Amino acid sequence: MFMRTTSGPRRVDVVYRRIDDDFIDPLSFDAHSMLGVPGLLSVVRNGRVSLANAIGTGVADDKAIYCFIPDMIEFYLGEKPILKNVPTFRCALPDDRAYVVDHLEELVVKEVGGSGGYGMLVGPMSTAEQRNDFRHKLLADPDNFIAQPTLNLSTVPTLIDGQIVPRHVDLRPYVLTGETTQVVPGGLTRVALRDGSLVVNSSQGGGTKDTWVLEA
Amino acid sequence: MLGRTANNVYWMARYVERAENLARLLASTYHMSLLPAASGNDARQWEAPLQLAGDRGDFVSRFGEVTPGSVLAYMALDGDNLSSIRCCIRLARENARATRPELTTEVWEGINQSYLELEAMSYPKLVDQGFREFFEWVKERSHLFRGAIYGTMRRGDAFTFSRLGTFIERADNTARFLAIKWDMLSPGGRPMAAEDYYRWGALLRAFSAFKAYREVYSGIIEPRRVAELLVLRRDMPRSLFACTAEVNDILRHLRENAACTRLSGQINERLQRNRIDGILRSGLPRFLNGFIARNNELHGMIGQEFMLVL
């Protein structure tokens, strides 16, 4: 596999890929894809290029996996987790499911394969009708959902239409793990620009804030 | 550098240069239109911008008659005319955005600011602000863009390919501009009148060459000398000779033995060998059209050599 550079074709050894399997090779998967690299799969098959992440991966994208993280830490490292998980209900389990259905107005319910703030219910912000709709969806396919208590996100003063008003934010730290583990002095602060909203995803109109690290 | 990235910075620079030259042409046409009508070619003047960078059929179907206001609206701000100043700046900014990590903050902020201010511009606002002021603004933004590139960018591939785009585009624009205006302005058999002096002066000003003409030739403005100044003078930054010399220097620095480098050498050499009287004998527009075709061929070869554009 080669990339086209100003000094001619240059061999590529590793591809860091972020697009879905369906789109990475129009010759092998979705023929209508405008993304990806035609013929990539045959190069991978011949061992001529490495993909990170490999085709078919994505298990960590499943939100239900989150419940097993403490167990994984114990299994692989023989240690107790330092940071506690947010309590998470797997709607696949009858007891969890019953609790979630009874407490929809307190919980955030998400599809396990969802992202970008789509396909979720924020209980405290929802109407009775939205909860009712969501209850039906959940009961029709319970394996597809998890639920967590609604977290109280911090707010920061934000300039909206010339006025300074509070808006919810969250922080994504960046942690690099190799021989050592480092928390990068910086991070991504995301802000929900709609009044009261807890959805900070940029795909839903969320913005970003400068992140100040006072001491590192 | 990725060929695609080189292609982005190259086109970014081409579109900014194109917007500037279009502003120059429109400003010059507007300026000339304020002169008293002399040889009956006033209506024709407004055809020039359409010839240079427009689609006449599209214009007529949407704007109707060729009037100064409609041509200015179409060429300056029309979002559906891909050659308008607005579209050039949009495309320049889109190319810059696609390759944002290759640019310094100054270059990106400058081009983004131009884009944002232009998006907020409407025809009534343009009339209110004044055409002359608007065209000056476009020129200033382009000066700022080139200055930021020259003053802040590392002398790497991104710098080089943006400079290449600037001079390929400028050579093309100078040739087209001059080819269109030449026939319109040429007095034919009749003696030069007072208006002609102003018209040729306006043409020189469109290339920021009025003062240079005075310094180089002094005396009255003669079409022959105007042509010499804008085609063959090596010390005039918008002349064909100067642009092709820049292109040739850049290409030799990039790849001495490439086919595109040979062609750019030939193009420049031909200008070096020619004398203006010889060119005028066989017709300046004919000469310029030949130049435009070769310059465009060079553009294609640069794409194949460095950008692997399929």
Coordinates of C-alpha atoms in Angstrom, one line a residue, chain A residues 3-10, chain B residues 1 3 6 157 255 306 308 310:
Chain A
M3 CA 0.4 7.0 -0.4
R4 CA 0.7 9.7 -3.0
T5 CA 3.3 12.3 -2.0
T6 CA 4.9 15.2 -3.8
S7 CA 8.1 13.1 -4.1
G8 CA 6.2 10.1 -5.5
P9 CA 4.5 7.1 -4.0
R10 CA 5.6 6.2 -0.5
Chain B
M1 CA 4.0 16.0 1.7
G3 CA 0.1 15.1 -3.1
A6 CA 0.1 20.1 -2.0
D157 CA 6.5 22.2 0.7
R255 CA 12.8 19.0 -9.4
F306 CA 3.8 16.4 -7.8
L308 CA -0.5 12.6 -8.6
L310 CA -5.7 11.1 -11.2

